[in-house]
PDB file of C-alpha atoms in Angstrom:
ATOM      1  CA  UNK C   9      -4.543 -28.326 -37.590  1.00  0.00           C
ATOM      2  CA  UNK C  10      -4.791 -26.196 -34.503  1.00  0.00           C
ATOM      3  CA  UNK C  11      -7.200 -23.949 -36.025  1.00  0.00           C
ATOM      4  CA  UNK C  12      -9.574 -26.628 -36.485  1.00  0.00           C
ATOM      5  CA  UNK C  13      -8.616 -27.845 -33.145  1.00  0.00           C
ATOM      6  CA  UNK C  14      -9.954 -24.602 -31.255  1.00  0.00           C
ATOM      7  CA  UNK C  15     -12.924 -24.635 -33.635  1.00  0.00           C
ATOM      8  CA  UNK C  16     -13.749 -28.011 -32.453  1.00  0.00           C
ATOM      9  CA  UNK C  17     -13.566 -26.761 -28.746  1.00  0.00           C
ATOM     10  CA  UNK C  18     -14.777 -23.459 -29.014  1.00  0.00           C
ATOM     11  CA  UNK C  19     -17.636 -23.669 -26.299  1.00  0.00           C
ATOM     12  CA  UNK C  20     -14.381 -24.557 -23.903  1.00  0.00           C
ATOM     13  CA  UNK C  21     -12.732 -21.932 -24.597  1.00  0.00           C
ATOM     14  CA  UNK C  22     -15.197 -19.191 -24.681  1.00  0.00           C
ATOM     15  CA  UNK C  23     -16.085 -20.488 -21.037  1.00  0.00           C
ATOM     16  CA  UNK C  24     -12.530 -19.755 -19.895  1.00  0.00           C
ATOM     17  CA  UNK C  25     -12.356 -16.419 -21.773  1.00  0.00           C
ATOM     18  CA  UNK C  26     -13.987 -14.394 -19.409  1.00  0.00           C
ATOM     19  CA  UNK C  27     -11.412 -15.332 -16.487  1.00  0.00           C
ATOM     20  CA  UNK C  28      -8.790 -14.789 -18.698  1.00  0.00           C
ATOM     21  CA  UNK C  29      -9.887 -10.984 -19.729  1.00  0.00           C
ATOM     22  CA  UNK C  30     -10.521 -10.732 -15.915  1.00  0.00           C
ATOM     23  CA  UNK C  31      -6.917 -11.422 -15.103  1.00  0.00           C
ATOM     24  CA  UNK C  32      -5.176  -9.635 -17.501  1.00  0.00           C
ATOM     25  CA  UNK C  33      -7.444  -6.169 -17.170  1.00  0.00           C
ATOM     26  CA  UNK C  34      -7.292  -6.386 -13.174  1.00  0.00           C
ATOM     27  CA  UNK C  35      -4.031  -8.135 -12.600  1.00  0.00           C
ATOM     28  CA  UNK C  36      -1.609  -7.993 -15.168  1.00  0.00           C
ATOM     29  CA  UNK C  37      -2.357  -4.803 -16.486  1.00  0.00           C
ATOM     30  CA  UNK C  38      -1.763  -2.587 -13.188  1.00  0.00           C
ATOM     31  CA  UNK C  39       1.366  -4.579 -12.757  1.00  0.00           C
ATOM     32  CA  UNK C  40       2.626  -1.459 -14.963  1.00  0.00           C
ATOM     33  CA  UNK C  41       1.951   0.409 -12.294  1.00  0.00           C
ATOM     34  CA  UNK C  42       4.635  -1.107  -9.753  1.00  0.00           C
ATOM     35  CA  UNK C  43       7.326   1.156 -11.608  1.00  0.00           C
ATOM     36  CA  UNK C  44       6.184   4.020  -9.068  1.00  0.00           C
ATOM     37  CA  UNK C  45       7.813   2.475  -6.347  1.00  0.00           C
ATOM     38  CA  UNK C  46      11.038   3.714  -8.329  1.00  0.00           C
ATOM     39  CA  UNK C  47       9.768   6.919  -8.788  1.00  0.00           C
ATOM     40  CA  UNK C  48       9.164   9.806  -6.782  1.00  0.00           C
ATOM     41  CA  UNK C  49       5.511   9.847  -8.154  1.00  0.00           C
ATOM     42  CA  UNK C  50       3.485  12.813  -8.822  1.00  0.00           C
ATOM     43  CA  UNK C  51      -0.137  12.403  -9.738  1.00  0.00           C
ATOM     44  CA  UNK C  52      -0.314  15.487 -11.592  1.00  0.00           C
ATOM     45  CA  UNK C  53       2.772  14.761 -13.555  1.00  0.00           C
ATOM     46  CA  UNK C  54       2.001  11.037 -13.807  1.00  0.00           C
ATOM     47  CA  UNK C  55       4.055   7.772 -14.307  1.00  0.00           C
ATOM     48  CA  UNK C  56       5.734   8.728 -17.103  1.00  0.00           C
ATOM     49  CA  UNK C  57       6.891  12.070 -16.077  1.00  0.00           C
ATOM     50  CA  UNK C  58       7.472  11.292 -12.731  1.00  0.00           C
ATOM     51  CA  UNK C  59      11.154  11.338 -11.594  1.00  0.00           C
ATOM     52  CA  UNK C  60      13.139   8.147 -11.215  1.00  0.00           C
ATOM     53  CA  UNK C  61      14.874   7.305  -7.685  1.00  0.00           C
ATOM     54  CA  UNK C  62      15.787   3.622  -7.745  1.00  0.00           C
ATOM     55  CA  UNK C  63      15.614   1.996  -4.860  1.00  0.00           C
ATOM     56  CA  UNK C  64      15.244   5.145  -2.614  1.00  0.00           C
ATOM     57  CA  UNK C  65      11.807   3.961  -1.185  1.00  0.00           C
ATOM     58  CA  UNK C  66      13.161   0.610  -0.567  1.00  0.00           C
ATOM     59  CA  UNK C  67      15.810   1.957   1.523  1.00  0.00           C
ATOM     60  CA  UNK C  68      13.285   3.835   3.536  1.00  0.00           C
ATOM     61  CA  UNK C  69      11.318   1.070   4.151  1.00  0.00           C
ATOM     62  CA  UNK C  70      13.966  -0.729   6.104  1.00  0.00           C
ATOM     63  CA  UNK C  71      14.861   2.396   7.633  1.00  0.00           C
ATOM     64  CA  UNK C  72      11.639   3.212   9.393  1.00  0.00           C
ATOM     65  CA  UNK C  73      11.283   1.635  13.043  1.00  0.00           C
ATOM     66  CA  UNK C  74       7.524   1.890  12.707  1.00  0.00           C
ATOM     67  CA  UNK C  75       7.473  -0.720   9.889  1.00  0.00           C
ATOM     68  CA  UNK C  76       9.509  -3.493  11.589  1.00  0.00           C
ATOM     69  CA  UNK C  77       6.639  -2.951  14.078  1.00  0.00           C
ATOM     70  CA  UNK C  78       4.156  -3.540  11.531  1.00  0.00           C
ATOM     71  CA  UNK C  79       6.094  -6.184  10.054  1.00  0.00           C
ATOM     72  CA  UNK C  80       6.204  -8.308  13.268  1.00  0.00           C
ATOM     73  CA  UNK C  81       2.497  -7.605  13.984  1.00  0.00           C
ATOM     74  CA  UNK C  82       1.784  -8.772  10.888  1.00  0.00           C
ATOM     75  CA  UNK C  83       3.950 -12.051  10.881  1.00  0.00           C
ATOM     76  CA  UNK C  84       2.704 -12.981  14.294  1.00  0.00           C
ATOM     77  CA  UNK C  85      -0.888 -12.541  13.705  1.00  0.00           C
ATOM     78  CA  UNK C  86      -0.519 -14.662  10.340  1.00  0.00           C
ATOM     79  CA  UNK C  87       1.740 -17.698  12.316  1.00  0.00           C
ATOM     80  CA  UNK C  88      -1.591 -17.403  14.982  1.00  0.00           C
ATOM     81  CA  UNK C  89      -4.000 -17.968  11.684  1.00  0.00           C
ATOM     82  CA  UNK C  90      -2.143 -20.747  10.247  1.00  0.00           C
ATOM     83  CA  UNK C  91      -1.362 -22.633  13.758  1.00  0.00           C
ATOM     84  CA  UNK C  92      -4.892 -22.415  15.079  1.00  0.00           C
ATOM     85  CA  UNK C  93      -6.984 -21.475  11.976  1.00  0.00           C
ATOM     86  CA  UNK C  94      -5.831 -23.755   9.349  1.00  0.00           C
ATOM     87  CA  UNK C  95      -6.614 -26.739  11.356  1.00  0.00           C
ATOM     88  CA  UNK C  96      -9.921 -25.623  12.276  1.00  0.00           C
ATOM     89  CA  UNK C  97     -12.053 -26.620   9.020  1.00  0.00           C
ATOM     90  CA  UNK C  98     -10.196 -29.704   8.794  1.00  0.00           C
ATOM     91  CA  UNK C  99     -11.416 -30.724  12.525  1.00  0.00           C
ATOM     92  CA  UNK C 100     -14.923 -29.370  11.822  1.00  0.00           C
ATOM     93  CA  UNK C 101     -14.575 -31.407   8.537  1.00  0.00           C
ATOM     94  CA  UNK C 102     -14.098 -34.433  10.191  1.00  0.00           C
ATOM     95  CA  UNK C 103     -16.507 -34.271  12.931  1.00  0.00           C
ATOM     96  CA  UNK C 104     -19.276 -33.538  10.368  1.00  0.00           C
ATOM     97  CA  UNK C 105     -18.206 -36.779   8.668  1.00  0.00           C
ATOM     98  CA  UNK C 106     -18.912 -38.633  11.327  1.00  0.00           C
ATOM     99  CA  UNK C 107     -22.621 -37.330  11.627  1.00  0.00           C
ATOM    100  CA  UNK C 108     -24.596 -39.989  10.283  1.00  0.00           C
ATOM    101  CA  UNK C 109     -27.979 -38.039  10.415  1.00  0.00           C
ATOM    102  CA  UNK C 110     -28.284 -36.137   7.281  1.00  0.00           C
ATOM    103  CA  UNK C 111     -31.252 -33.609   8.443  1.00  0.00           C
ATOM    104  CA  UNK C 112     -28.947 -32.841  11.346  1.00  0.00           C
ATOM    105  CA  UNK C 113     -25.837 -32.491   9.554  1.00  0.00           C
ATOM    106  CA  UNK C 114     -27.258 -30.405   6.829  1.00  0.00           C
ATOM    107  CA  UNK C 115     -28.440 -27.887   9.380  1.00  0.00           C
ATOM    108  CA  UNK C 116     -25.129 -27.767  11.198  1.00  0.00           C
ATOM    109  CA  UNK C 117     -23.746 -26.943   8.271  1.00  0.00           C
ATOM    110  CA  UNK C 118     -26.211 -24.172   7.161  1.00  0.00           C
ATOM    111  CA  UNK C 119     -25.489 -22.567  10.414  1.00  0.00           C
ATOM    112  CA  UNK C 120     -21.784 -22.678  10.324  1.00  0.00           C
ATOM    113  CA  UNK C 121     -21.584 -21.404   6.811  1.00  0.00           C
ATOM    114  CA  UNK C 122     -23.767 -18.364   7.439  1.00  0.00           C
ATOM    115  CA  UNK C 123     -21.090 -16.114   8.980  1.00  0.00           C
ATOM    116  CA  UNK C 124     -19.117 -16.248   5.826  1.00  0.00           C
ATOM    117  CA  UNK C 125     -21.717 -14.027   3.980  1.00  0.00           C
ATOM    118  CA  UNK C 126     -21.442 -11.333   6.382  1.00  0.00           C
ATOM    119  CA  UNK C 127     -19.522  -8.704   5.834  1.00  0.00           C
ATOM    120  CA  UNK C 128     -16.702  -7.693   8.273  1.00  0.00           C
ATOM    121  CA  UNK C 129     -18.719  -4.346   9.099  1.00  0.00           C
ATOM    122  CA  UNK C 130     -21.782  -6.604  10.559  1.00  0.00           C
ATOM    123  CA  UNK C 131     -18.907  -9.169  11.994  1.00  0.00           C
ATOM    124  CA  UNK C 132     -17.106  -6.368  13.570  1.00  0.00           C
ATOM    125  CA  UNK C 133     -20.088  -4.748  14.946  1.00  0.00           C
ATOM    126  CA  UNK C 134     -20.894  -7.825  16.838  1.00  0.00           C
ATOM    127  CA  UNK C 135     -17.288  -8.735  18.190  1.00  0.00           C
ATOM    128  CA  UNK C 136     -17.334  -4.949  19.568  1.00  0.00           C
ATOM    129  CA  UNK C 137     -20.880  -5.608  21.245  1.00  0.00           C
ATOM    130  CA  UNK C 138     -20.094  -8.999  22.548  1.00  0.00           C
ATOM    131  CA  UNK C 139     -16.756  -7.733  24.217  1.00  0.00           C
ATOM    132  CA  UNK C 140     -18.245  -4.356  25.180  1.00  0.00           C
ATOM    133  CA  UNK C 141     -17.160  -3.611  28.768  1.00  0.00           C
ATOM    134  CA  UNK C 142     -20.903  -2.076  29.583  1.00  0.00           C
ATOM    135  CA  UNK C 143     -23.128  -4.665  27.890  1.00  0.00           C
ATOM    136  CA  UNK C 144     -21.101  -7.272  26.284  1.00  0.00           C
ATOM    137  CA  UNK C 145     -22.099 -10.831  27.136  1.00  0.00           C
ATOM    138  CA  UNK C 146     -18.582 -11.914  27.891  1.00  0.00           C
ATOM    139  CA  UNK C 147     -17.999  -9.177  30.619  1.00  0.00           C
ATOM    140  CA  UNK C 148     -21.781  -9.781  32.111  1.00  0.00           C
ATOM    141  CA  UNK C 149     -20.498 -13.460  32.524  1.00  0.00           C
ATOM    142  CA  UNK C 150     -17.246 -12.261  34.139  1.00  0.00           C
ATOM    143  CA  UNK C 151     -19.219 -10.071  36.406  1.00  0.00           C
ATOM    144  CA  UNK C 152     -21.747 -12.923  37.403  1.00  0.00           C
ATOM    145  CA  UNK C 153     -18.594 -14.798  38.491  1.00  0.00           C
ATOM    146  CA  UNK C 154     -17.046 -11.733  40.482  1.00  0.00           C
ATOM    147  CA  UNK C 155     -15.037 -10.627  38.132  1.00  0.00           C
ATOM    148  CA  UNK C 156     -14.021  -7.469  36.954  1.00  0.00           C
ATOM    149  CA  UNK C 157     -14.923  -6.195  33.326  1.00  0.00           C
ATOM    150  CA  UNK C 158     -12.142  -6.102  30.796  1.00  0.00           C
ATOM    151  CA  UNK C 159     -11.679  -3.565  28.286  1.00  0.00           C
ATOM    152  CA  UNK C 160     -10.818  -6.265  25.673  1.00  0.00           C
ATOM    153  CA  UNK C 161     -10.753  -4.124  22.336  1.00  0.00           C
ATOM    154  CA  UNK C 162      -8.271  -1.388  24.250  1.00  0.00           C
ATOM    155  CA  UNK C 163      -6.208  -4.111  25.494  1.00  0.00           C
ATOM    156  CA  UNK C 164      -2.985  -4.434  23.295  1.00  0.00           C
ATOM    157  CA  UNK C 165      -2.407  -8.016  24.624  1.00  0.00           C
ATOM    158  CA  UNK C 166      -5.938  -9.261  23.798  1.00  0.00           C
ATOM    159  CA  UNK C 167      -6.067  -7.918  20.362  1.00  0.00           C
ATOM    160  CA  UNK C 168      -4.366 -10.505  18.372  1.00  0.00           C
ATOM    161  CA  UNK C 169      -6.330 -12.848  19.695  1.00  0.00           C
ATOM    162  CA  UNK C 170      -9.506 -11.674  18.997  1.00  0.00           C
ATOM    163  CA  UNK C 171      -8.331 -11.284  15.344  1.00  0.00           C
ATOM    164  CA  UNK C 172      -7.557 -14.766  14.918  1.00  0.00           C
ATOM    165  CA  UNK C 173     -10.834 -16.230  17.062  1.00  0.00           C
ATOM    166  CA  UNK C 174     -13.091 -13.613  15.041  1.00  0.00           C
ATOM    167  CA  UNK C 175     -11.700 -14.847  11.756  1.00  0.00           C
ATOM    168  CA  UNK C 176     -12.169 -18.133  12.373  1.00  0.00           C
ATOM    169  CA  UNK C 177     -15.481 -18.245  13.595  1.00  0.00           C
ATOM    170  CA  UNK C 178     -16.536 -16.121  10.307  1.00  0.00           C
ATOM    171  CA  UNK C 179     -14.355 -18.371   8.012  1.00  0.00           C
ATOM    172  CA  UNK C 180     -14.674 -22.019   9.179  1.00  0.00           C
ATOM    173  CA  UNK C 181     -17.786 -23.007   8.236  1.00  0.00           C
ATOM    174  CA  UNK C 182     -17.130 -22.036   4.880  1.00  0.00           C
ATOM    175  CA  UNK C 183     -13.423 -23.518   4.692  1.00  0.00           C
ATOM    176  CA  UNK C 184     -14.682 -27.013   5.442  1.00  0.00           C
ATOM    177  CA  UNK C 185     -16.474 -27.056   2.170  1.00  0.00           C
ATOM    178  CA  UNK C 186     -13.289 -28.222   0.102  1.00  0.00           C
ATOM    179  CA  UNK C 187     -12.724 -30.828   3.107  1.00  0.00           C
ATOM    180  CA  UNK C 188     -15.838 -32.135   2.951  1.00  0.00           C
ATOM    181  CA  UNK C 189     -15.623 -32.657  -0.744  1.00  0.00           C
ATOM    182  CA  UNK C 190     -12.334 -34.344  -0.436  1.00  0.00           C
ATOM    183  CA  UNK C 191     -13.786 -36.743   2.392  1.00  0.00           C
ATOM    184  CA  UNK C 192     -16.718 -37.607  -0.319  1.00  0.00           C
ATOM    185  CA  UNK C 193     -13.850 -38.725  -2.444  1.00  0.00           C
ATOM    186  CA  UNK C 194     -12.299 -41.198   0.316  1.00  0.00           C
ATOM    187  CA  UNK C 195     -12.868 -45.093  -1.149  1.00  0.00           C
ATOM    188  CA  UNK C 196     -15.690 -46.686   1.311  1.00  0.00           C
ATOM    189  CA  UNK C 197     -13.525 -50.170   1.031  1.00  0.00           C
ATOM    190  CA  UNK C 198     -10.759 -48.466   3.449  1.00  0.00           C
ATOM    191  CA  UNK C 199     -13.047 -48.140   6.136  1.00  0.00           C
ATOM    192  CA  UNK C 200     -14.615 -51.342   5.838  1.00  0.00           C
ATOM    193  CA  UNK C 201     -10.964 -53.176   5.673  1.00  0.00           C
ATOM    194  CA  UNK C 202     -10.051 -50.576   8.700  1.00  0.00           C
ATOM    195  CA  UNK C 203     -12.886 -52.272  10.510  1.00  0.00           C
ATOM    196  CA  UNK C 204     -12.488 -55.681   9.662  1.00  0.00           C
ATOM    197  CA  UNK C 205      -9.099 -55.176  11.393  1.00  0.00           C
ATOM    198  CA  UNK C 206     -11.100 -53.641  14.412  1.00  0.00           C
ATOM    199  CA  UNK C 207     -10.393 -49.862  13.993  1.00  0.00           C
ATOM    200  CA  UNK C 208     -12.736 -48.117  15.847  1.00  0.00           C
ATOM    201  CA  UNK C 209     -13.922 -44.468  14.579  1.00  0.00           C
ATOM    202  CA  UNK C 210     -10.637 -42.424  15.823  1.00  0.00           C
ATOM    203  CA  UNK C 211      -8.356 -44.956  14.597  1.00  0.00           C
ATOM    204  CA  UNK C 212     -10.057 -44.971  10.852  1.00  0.00           C
ATOM    205  CA  UNK C 213     -10.140 -41.096  11.255  1.00  0.00           C
ATOM    206  CA  UNK C 214      -6.167 -41.124  11.834  1.00  0.00           C
ATOM    207  CA  UNK C 215      -5.157 -44.160   9.803  1.00  0.00           C
ATOM    208  CA  UNK C 216      -7.774 -43.807   6.939  1.00  0.00           C
ATOM    209  CA  UNK C 217      -9.709 -40.671   6.862  1.00  0.00           C
ATOM    210  CA  UNK C 218      -6.226 -38.062   7.034  1.00  0.00           C
ATOM    211  CA  UNK C 219      -4.015 -39.626   5.153  1.00  0.00           C
ATOM    212  CA  UNK C 220      -6.816 -39.692   2.128  1.00  0.00           C
ATOM    213  CA  UNK C 221      -7.127 -35.799   2.215  1.00  0.00           C
ATOM    214  CA  UNK C 222      -3.663 -35.454   2.883  1.00  0.00           C
ATOM    215  CA  UNK C 223      -2.938 -34.113  -0.724  1.00  0.00           C
ATOM    216  CA  UNK C 224      -5.876 -31.385  -0.476  1.00  0.00           C
ATOM    217  CA  UNK C 225      -4.512 -30.121   2.967  1.00  0.00           C
ATOM    218  CA  UNK C 226      -0.964 -30.106   1.833  1.00  0.00           C
ATOM    219  CA  UNK C 227      -2.161 -27.917  -1.474  1.00  0.00           C
ATOM    220  CA  UNK C 228      -4.409 -25.488   0.736  1.00  0.00           C
ATOM    221  CA  UNK C 229      -1.701 -24.993   3.160  1.00  0.00           C
ATOM    222  CA  UNK C 230       1.090 -23.749   0.570  1.00  0.00           C
ATOM    223  CA  UNK C 231      -1.772 -21.648  -0.888  1.00  0.00           C
ATOM    224  CA  UNK C 232      -2.110 -20.173   2.570  1.00  0.00           C
ATOM    225  CA  UNK C 233       1.627 -19.754   3.069  1.00  0.00           C
ATOM    226  CA  UNK C 234       2.042 -17.865  -0.035  1.00  0.00           C
ATOM    227  CA  UNK C 235      -0.730 -15.595   1.293  1.00  0.00           C
ATOM    228  CA  UNK C 236       1.279 -15.179   4.285  1.00  0.00           C
ATOM    229  CA  UNK C 237       1.851 -11.341   4.640  1.00  0.00           C
ATOM    230  CA  UNK C 238      -1.667 -11.226   3.565  1.00  0.00           C
ATOM    231  CA  UNK C 239      -3.984 -10.732   6.249  1.00  0.00           C
ATOM    232  CA  UNK C 240      -6.710  -8.971   4.551  1.00  0.00           C
ATOM    233  CA  UNK C 241      -7.735  -5.135   5.300  1.00  0.00           C
ATOM    234  CA  UNK C 242     -11.188  -5.403   6.461  1.00  0.00           C
ATOM    235  CA  UNK C 243     -11.169  -7.458   9.405  1.00  0.00           C
ATOM    236  CA  UNK C 244      -8.199  -5.697  11.225  1.00  0.00           C
ATOM    237  CA  UNK C 245      -9.447  -1.970  10.448  1.00  0.00           C
ATOM    238  CA  UNK C 246     -13.007  -2.375  11.301  1.00  0.00           C
ATOM    239  CA  UNK C 247     -11.507  -3.408  15.231  1.00  0.00           C
ATOM    240  CA  UNK C 248      -8.040  -1.386  14.904  1.00  0.00           C
ATOM    241  CA  UNK C 249      -7.855   1.696  17.416  1.00  0.00           C
ATOM    242  CA  UNK C 250      -4.791   3.871  18.605  1.00  0.00           C
ATOM    243  CA  UNK C 251      -4.768   2.058  21.852  1.00  0.00           C
ATOM    244  CA  UNK C 252      -4.046  -1.530  20.429  1.00  0.00           C
ATOM    245  CA  UNK C 253      -2.087  -0.186  17.594  1.00  0.00           C
ATOM    246  CA  UNK C 254       1.380  -1.276  18.954  1.00  0.00           C
ATOM    247  CA  UNK C 255       0.219  -4.909  18.728  1.00  0.00           C
ATOM    248  CA  UNK C 256      -2.740  -4.406  15.940  1.00  0.00           C
ATOM    249  CA  UNK C 257      -1.413  -2.527  12.982  1.00  0.00           C
ATOM    250  CA  UNK C 258      -0.476  -4.719  10.258  1.00  0.00           C
ATOM    251  CA  UNK C 259       0.959  -3.957   6.747  1.00  0.00           C
ATOM    252  CA  UNK C 260      -2.582  -3.892   4.776  1.00  0.00           C
ATOM    253  CA  UNK C 261      -3.851  -0.960   7.635  1.00  0.00           C
ATOM    254  CA  UNK C 262      -0.213   0.621   7.438  1.00  0.00           C
ATOM    255  CA  UNK C 263      -0.370   0.793   3.610  1.00  0.00           C
ATOM    256  CA  UNK C 264      -3.752   2.639   3.546  1.00  0.00           C
ATOM    257  CA  UNK C 265      -2.831   4.890   6.658  1.00  0.00           C
ATOM    258  CA  UNK C 266       0.645   6.072   4.892  1.00  0.00           C
ATOM    259  CA  UNK C 267      -0.243   5.934   1.040  1.00  0.00           C
ATOM    260  CA  UNK C 268      -4.021   6.670   0.544  1.00  0.00           C
ATOM    261  CA  UNK C 269      -4.255   9.239   3.677  1.00  0.00           C
ATOM    262  CA  UNK C 270      -1.093  10.171   3.661  1.00  0.00           C
ATOM    263  CA  UNK C 271      -0.631  10.290  -0.292  1.00  0.00           C
ATOM    264  CA  UNK C 272       2.743   8.117  -0.167  1.00  0.00           C
ATOM    265  CA  UNK C 273       1.874   6.143  -3.452  1.00  0.00           C
ATOM    266  CA  UNK C 274       5.549   5.358  -4.090  1.00  0.00           C
ATOM    267  CA  UNK C 275       6.485   4.218  -0.584  1.00  0.00           C
ATOM    268  CA  UNK C 276       3.346   1.925  -0.420  1.00  0.00           C
ATOM    269  CA  UNK C 277       3.967   0.446  -3.839  1.00  0.00           C
ATOM    270  CA  UNK C 278       7.356  -0.505  -2.712  1.00  0.00           C
ATOM    271  CA  UNK C 279       5.826  -2.207   0.313  1.00  0.00           C
ATOM    272  CA  UNK C 280       3.692  -3.979  -1.930  1.00  0.00           C
ATOM    273  CA  UNK C 281       6.123  -5.446  -3.992  1.00  0.00           C
ATOM    274  CA  UNK C 282       8.291  -6.297  -0.816  1.00  0.00           C
ATOM    275  CA  UNK C 283       4.894  -8.429   0.179  1.00  0.00           C
ATOM    276  CA  UNK C 284       4.754 -10.081  -3.104  1.00  0.00           C
ATOM    277  CA  UNK C 285       8.711 -10.892  -3.168  1.00  0.00           C
ATOM    278  CA  UNK C 286       8.089 -12.662   0.475  1.00  0.00           C
ATOM    279  CA  UNK C 287       5.281 -14.378  -0.901  1.00  0.00           C
ATOM    280  CA  UNK C 288       6.786 -15.960  -4.203  1.00  0.00           C
ATOM    281  CA  UNK C 289       9.942 -17.159  -1.884  1.00  0.00           C
ATOM    282  CA  UNK C 290       7.766 -18.637   0.910  1.00  0.00           C
ATOM    283  CA  UNK C 291       5.441 -20.261  -1.418  1.00  0.00           C
ATOM    284  CA  UNK C 292       8.321 -21.715  -3.640  1.00  0.00           C
ATOM    285  CA  UNK C 293      10.276 -22.781  -0.856  1.00  0.00           C
ATOM    286  CA  UNK C 294       7.317 -24.691   0.992  1.00  0.00           C
ATOM    287  CA  UNK C 295       6.362 -26.184  -2.346  1.00  0.00           C
ATOM    288  CA  UNK C 296      10.186 -27.655  -2.846  1.00  0.00           C
ATOM    289  CA  UNK C 297      10.107 -28.774   0.865  1.00  0.00           C
ATOM    290  CA  UNK C 298       6.732 -30.169   0.301  1.00  0.00           C
ATOM    291  CA  UNK C 299       7.510 -32.071  -2.656  1.00  0.00           C
ATOM    292  CA  UNK C 300      10.610 -33.548  -1.297  1.00  0.00           C
ATOM    293  CA  UNK C 301       9.125 -34.820   1.909  1.00  0.00           C
ATOM    294  CA  UNK C 302       5.630 -35.405   1.375  1.00  0.00           C
ATOM    295  CA  UNK C 303       5.405 -35.797  -2.749  1.00  0.00           C
ATOM    296  CA  UNK C 304       2.477 -33.597  -2.903  1.00  0.00           C
ATOM    297  CA  UNK C 305       2.963 -30.103  -4.141  1.00  0.00           C
ATOM    298  CA  UNK C 306       1.105 -27.053  -6.342  1.00  0.00           C
ATOM    299  CA  UNK C 307       3.566 -27.435  -8.882  1.00  0.00           C
TER     300      UNK C 307
END
């Protein structure tokens, strides 16, 4: 019976086969390499002949003061991205949903989608030019109003804000796609009922639209919490410089500098395992809280 079932639905299984093969080759098989976190890995000896050292690298992880600084930066930037970055596409989707002229709406959508397709090399260059103390638009405005130019990318106090704002600008349009799809599925009868009760646009958005898309919001928020320590390497690396490392260096850039440039492969693998464990704890905990208090969860 099982054989006949697979033969009957062979087309569906052939469609998911490439995805399954991808995850096996690039996700599951590389997990075996995590064993080097418990070894003094030597590239010439390989995994099987490198000496086993137990939890030595995990002990070193929490013994280095610089790791706590990097962890603090990662946590703060990630918190800022969730607090300010996560609601941004929801608000934008709600605003776009209120536009009735389709030609204008499509034009706006196209414009805000475009930054997503630019690499962080290009976006980083734009940010650097925009904030340049010599010819940047922002500093030109400050000069126009009689203020002294500010070296934004050399001031540690500004760096985290720059990372958060540039990240929102690049991805907010693309992130609205999911929320716009969720908005398209809201029952129009609910809006008609609310209008008959005298609700205006704001009241309909609060009482009808938001509750209707809340399952989508909760699922995406839970997934974002699971990637709490994974901020992405490219954005921070493009804007990071020695003057702002105290507030801008994150785990991903630290791994690159210590692991690849410093050839401490076992130590940085231990950091990667630490990130994964923290992400697992956060997503499981957040999912249980969401299931208990909102009745929405990812599993």
